[in-house]
mmCIF file of C-alpha atoms in Angstrom:
data_model
loop_
_atom_site.group_PDB
_atom_site.id
_atom_site.type_symbol
_atom_site.label_atom_id
_atom_site.label_comp_id
_atom_site.label_asym_id
_atom_site.label_seq_id
_atom_site.Cartn_x
_atom_site.Cartn_y
_atom_site.Cartn_z
ATOM 1 C CA VAL A 1 52.637 -2.496 -13.861
ATOM 2 C CA TYR A 2 54.868 -3.263 -16.801
ATOM 3 C CA ILE A 3 57.521 -6.074 -16.409
ATOM 4 C CA GLN A 4 60.037 -6.470 -19.041
ATOM 5 C CA ASP A 5 62.236 -9.101 -17.409
ATOM 6 C CA GLY A 6 60.804 -12.496 -18.542
ATOM 7 C CA SER A 7 62.918 -14.482 -16.194
ATOM 8 C CA ALA A 8 61.041 -12.981 -13.374
ATOM 9 C CA LEU A 9 57.692 -14.295 -14.584
ATOM 10 C CA GLN A 10 56.441 -17.709 -13.676
ATOM 11 C CA ALA A 11 53.527 -17.676 -16.028
ATOM 12 C CA HIS A 12 53.248 -19.914 -19.241
ATOM 13 C CA THR A 13 50.969 -19.672 -22.155
ATOM 14 C CA ARG A 14 49.606 -22.800 -23.347
ATOM 15 C CA SER A 15 47.737 -23.696 -26.462
ATOM 16 C CA SER A 16 46.981 -26.979 -28.122
ATOM 17 C CA LEU A 17 50.091 -26.753 -30.185
ATOM 18 C CA SER A 18 52.729 -25.241 -27.818
ATOM 19 C CA GLU A 19 53.665 -23.874 -24.348
ATOM 20 C CA LEU A 20 55.440 -20.493 -24.360
ATOM 21 C CA ARG A 21 56.989 -18.463 -21.633
ATOM 22 C CA PRO A 22 56.101 -14.732 -22.021
ATOM 23 C CA GLN A 23 58.771 -12.115 -21.691
ATOM 24 C CA VAL A 24 56.676 -9.263 -20.791
ATOM 25 C CA LEU A 25 53.760 -8.750 -18.485
ATOM 26 C CA LEU A 26 51.449 -5.698 -18.558
ATOM 27 C CA VAL A 27 48.962 -5.142 -15.849
ATOM 28 C CA GLN A 28 46.821 -2.110 -16.380
ATOM 29 C CA PRO A 29 43.810 -0.782 -14.091
ATOM 30 C CA LEU A 30 40.917 0.175 -16.259
ATOM 31 C CA LEU A 31 39.830 3.450 -14.680
ATOM 32 C CA HIS A 32 36.685 5.365 -15.627
ATOM 33 C CA ASN A 33 35.725 8.617 -13.534
ATOM 34 C CA ASP A 34 38.216 7.658 -10.857
ATOM 35 C CA THR A 35 36.569 4.302 -10.550
ATOM 36 C CA VAL A 36 38.332 0.939 -11.139
ATOM 37 C CA GLU A 37 36.070 -0.981 -13.443
ATOM 38 C CA GLY A 38 38.474 -3.856 -14.008
ATOM 39 C CA VAL A 39 42.198 -4.802 -14.696
ATOM 40 C CA LEU A 40 43.698 -5.731 -18.000
ATOM 41 C CA GLU A 41 46.482 -8.232 -17.979
ATOM 42 C CA LEU A 42 48.498 -8.693 -21.056
ATOM 43 C CA SER A 43 51.552 -11.117 -21.655
ATOM 44 C CA ALA A 44 53.696 -10.830 -24.841
ATOM 45 C CA LEU A 45 56.529 -12.844 -26.103
ATOM 46 C CA GLN A 46 58.626 -9.542 -26.926
ATOM 47 C CA PRO A 47 58.698 -6.182 -25.369
ATOM 48 C CA LEU A 48 55.952 -3.806 -26.246
ATOM 49 C CA THR A 49 56.718 -0.479 -28.245
ATOM 50 C CA GLU A 50 55.758 2.925 -26.949
ATOM 51 C CA ALA A 51 53.058 3.058 -29.657
ATOM 52 C CA SER A 52 51.545 -0.264 -28.414
ATOM 53 C CA LEU A 53 51.745 0.962 -24.751
ATOM 54 C CA GLU A 54 49.977 4.158 -25.806
ATOM 55 C CA LEU A 55 47.413 2.112 -27.819
ATOM 56 C CA LEU A 56 46.726 -0.318 -24.904
ATOM 57 C CA SER A 57 46.212 2.813 -22.727
ATOM 58 C CA HIS A 58 43.665 4.134 -25.007
ATOM 59 C CA LEU A 59 41.920 0.841 -25.259
ATOM 60 C CA GLY A 60 42.037 0.445 -21.524
ATOM 61 C CA ARG A 61 40.143 3.753 -21.272
ATOM 62 C CA ALA A 62 37.647 2.914 -23.678
ATOM 63 C CA LEU A 63 37.207 -0.512 -22.264
ATOM 64 C CA ALA A 64 36.873 1.100 -18.716
ATOM 65 C CA ALA A 65 34.125 3.478 -20.124
ATOM 66 C CA ASN A 66 32.240 0.569 -21.720
ATOM 67 C CA LEU A 67 32.398 -1.412 -18.472
ATOM 68 C CA GLY A 68 31.154 1.600 -16.513
ATOM 69 C CA THR A 69 28.306 2.034 -19.039
ATOM 70 C CA VAL A 70 27.327 -1.642 -18.697
ATOM 71 C CA ARG A 71 27.549 -1.495 -14.934
ATOM 72 C CA THR A 72 25.230 1.603 -14.971
ATOM 73 C CA GLN A 73 22.863 -0.121 -17.627
ATOM 74 C CA VAL A 74 22.733 -3.254 -15.387
ATOM 75 C CA ARG A 75 21.821 -1.172 -12.277
ATOM 76 C CA MET A 76 19.323 0.830 -14.299
ATOM 77 C CA GLY A 77 17.697 -2.447 -15.404
ATOM 78 C CA GLN A 78 17.493 -3.505 -11.831
ATOM 79 C CA LEU A 79 16.032 -0.203 -10.602
ATOM 80 C CA PHE A 80 13.584 -0.428 -13.697
ATOM 81 C CA ARG A 81 12.431 -3.921 -12.609
ATOM 82 C CA GLU A 82 12.030 -2.819 -8.996
ATOM 83 C CA ALA A 83 9.947 0.312 -10.150
ATOM 84 C CA GLN A 84 7.854 -2.056 -12.232
ATOM 85 C CA GLU A 85 7.260 -4.278 -9.132
ATOM 86 C CA LYS A 86 6.348 -1.353 -7.035
ATOM 87 C CA THR A 87 4.003 -0.224 -9.660
ATOM 88 C CA GLU A 88 2.442 -3.489 -9.846
ATOM 89 C CA GLN A 89 2.066 -3.704 -6.005
ATOM 90 C CA LEU A 90 0.531 -0.196 -6.060
ATOM 91 C CA LEU A 91 -1.884 -1.223 -8.743
ATOM 92 C CA ALA A 92 -2.860 -4.208 -7.019
ATOM 93 C CA GLN A 93 -3.359 -2.062 -3.624
ATOM 94 C CA GLU A 94 -5.403 0.342 -5.797
ATOM 95 C CA GLU A 95 -7.599 -2.390 -7.066
ATOM 96 C CA GLU A 96 -8.167 -3.585 -3.591
ATOM 97 C CA MET A 97 -9.091 -0.203 -2.324
ATOM 98 C CA ARG A 98 -11.433 0.267 -5.234
ATOM 99 C CA GLN A 99 -13.293 -2.935 -4.293
ATOM 100 C CA ASN A 100 -13.254 -2.035 -0.831
ATOM 101 C CA LEU A 101 -14.703 1.311 -1.523
ATOM 102 C CA GLU A 102 -17.401 -0.260 -3.773
ATOM 103 C CA GLU A 103 -18.270 -2.753 -0.990
ATOM 104 C CA LEU A 104 -18.468 0.215 1.568
ATOM 105 C CA GLU A 105 -20.690 2.205 -0.792
ATOM 106 C CA ALA A 106 -22.963 -0.914 -1.216
ATOM 107 C CA THR A 107 -23.181 -1.280 2.636
ATOM 108 C CA GLN A 108 -24.148 2.368 2.956
ATOM 109 C CA GLU A 109 -26.642 2.094 0.350
ATOM 110 C CA GLU A 110 -28.228 -0.831 2.076
ATOM 111 C CA MET A 111 -27.969 0.986 5.442
ATOM 112 C CA ARG A 112 -29.829 3.958 3.921
ATOM 113 C CA ARG A 113 -32.657 1.516 2.571
ATOM 114 C CA VAL A 114 -33.008 -0.212 5.921
ATOM 115 C CA GLN A 115 -33.148 3.383 7.653
ATOM 116 C CA ASP A 116 -35.771 4.414 5.088
ATOM 117 C CA ARG A 117 -37.761 1.478 5.840
ATOM 118 C CA ILE A 118 -37.522 2.069 9.508
ATOM 119 C CA LEU A 119 -38.649 5.644 9.099
ATOM 120 C CA PHE A 120 -41.639 4.522 6.968
ATOM 121 C CA GLN A 121 -42.623 1.821 9.424
ATOM 122 C CA GLN A 122 -42.457 4.418 12.337
ATOM 123 C CA ARG A 123 -44.625 6.852 10.196
ATOM 124 C CA GLN A 124 -47.031 3.977 9.694
ATOM 125 C CA PHE A 125 -47.224 3.037 13.314
ATOM 126 C CA GLN A 126 -47.637 6.649 14.639
ATOM 127 C CA ASN A 127 -50.415 7.248 12.049
ATOM 128 C CA LEU A 128 -52.133 4.005 13.408
ATOM 129 C CA ALA A 129 -51.387 4.968 16.867
ATOM 130 C CA ASP A 130 -52.826 8.563 16.239
ATOM 131 C CA SER A 131 -55.996 7.179 14.715
ATOM 132 C CA VAL A 132 -56.679 4.542 17.361
ATOM 133 C CA PRO A 133 -59.480 5.778 20.007
ATOM 134 C CA GLY A 134 -57.697 6.103 23.410
ATOM 135 C CA ALA A 135 -54.150 5.928 23.797
ATOM 136 C CA ILE A 136 -51.308 3.486 23.124
ATOM 137 C CA PHE A 137 -48.303 3.436 25.593
ATOM 138 C CA GLN A 138 -45.441 1.571 26.858
ATOM 139 C CA LEU A 139 -45.215 1.570 30.491
ATOM 140 C CA LEU A 140 -41.975 0.600 32.335
ATOM 141 C CA MET A 141 -42.324 -0.207 36.054
ATOM 142 C CA ARG A 142 -39.283 -0.604 38.138
ATOM 143 C CA LYS A 143 -38.730 -2.238 41.428
ATOM 144 C CA GLY A 144 -39.789 0.153 44.175
ATOM 145 C CA GLY A 145 -42.747 1.312 42.021
ATOM 146 C CA ASP A 146 -41.125 4.050 39.845
ATOM 147 C CA ILE A 147 -42.741 4.130 36.436
ATOM 148 C CA SER A 148 -41.731 5.657 33.051
ATOM 149 C CA TYR A 149 -43.159 5.792 29.435
ATOM 150 C CA PRO A 150 -40.893 5.074 26.803
ATOM 151 C CA TYR A 151 -43.693 5.618 24.301
ATOM 152 C CA ILE A 152 -46.963 7.183 24.618
ATOM 153 C CA SER A 153 -49.333 8.198 21.596
ATOM 154 C CA SER A 154 -50.986 11.575 21.068
ATOM 155 C CA GLY A 155 -54.344 10.135 22.293
ATOM 156 C CA ALA A 156 -52.957 10.390 26.003
ATOM 157 C CA LYS A 157 -53.753 14.247 25.833
ATOM 158 C CA ALA A 158 -57.551 13.542 25.699
ATOM 159 C CA ILE A 159 -57.345 10.991 28.589
ATOM 160 C CA TYR A 160 -54.912 12.700 31.009
ATOM 161 C CA GLY A 161 -55.108 16.307 29.736
ATOM 162 C CA TYR A 162 -51.187 16.416 29.158
ATOM 163 C CA THR A 163 -49.232 15.914 25.906
ATOM 164 C CA PRO A 164 -47.134 12.701 25.512
ATOM 165 C CA GLU A 165 -43.967 14.778 25.991
ATOM 166 C CA GLU A 166 -45.151 16.225 29.392
ATOM 167 C CA ILE A 167 -46.156 12.646 30.533
ATOM 168 C CA MET A 168 -42.959 11.167 29.438
ATOM 169 C CA ALA A 169 -41.005 13.944 31.363
ATOM 170 C CA MET A 170 -43.401 13.615 34.541
ATOM 171 C CA PRO A 171 -44.725 10.196 34.660
ATOM 172 C CA GLU A 172 -46.462 11.031 37.987
ATOM 173 C CA LEU A 173 -49.057 12.972 36.116
ATOM 174 C CA THR A 174 -50.818 9.800 35.228
ATOM 175 C CA TYR A 175 -50.686 8.281 38.997
ATOM 176 C CA SER A 176 -54.432 9.380 39.524
ATOM 177 C CA VAL A 177 -55.556 6.971 36.781
ATOM 178 C CA PHE A 178 -53.684 3.981 38.276
ATOM 179 C CA THR A 179 -54.441 4.676 41.941
#
């Protein structure tokens, strides 16, 4: 928009020394890639020449391009900061997962040691039970008189004539001893 009739303008230009009424008003959109980046408003005390208008048009395009670049750089800066925050969050999560993995590995190692101790103790007990004369057994008697053997040592074969596995499968094989 270019208005050359100063009487239609209500604007005044003030400075510390004077107050002037412009004769010309130029309002020019600052376009870059079909995007309005801003508006240039210029008032003058005398009409602008064709060369001045052409110069302002070129300056407006350059200014619009610079504003577009600044807007893009600001957005890129925001995206960069967001990416840095996400990276920091991922690094923190990675560290937490690494610590959890180390704890899990330590727990698994402790479980292996406990399992090894239990197996060692079971072998020691089995060796002791096999070396004892007679038999070592655990007898479980339920209401009603049913019996079972959760454990019976290898010495049971010498007493009952059956292997511990056979006796555990058929506890009634030992009834004759208890009756």
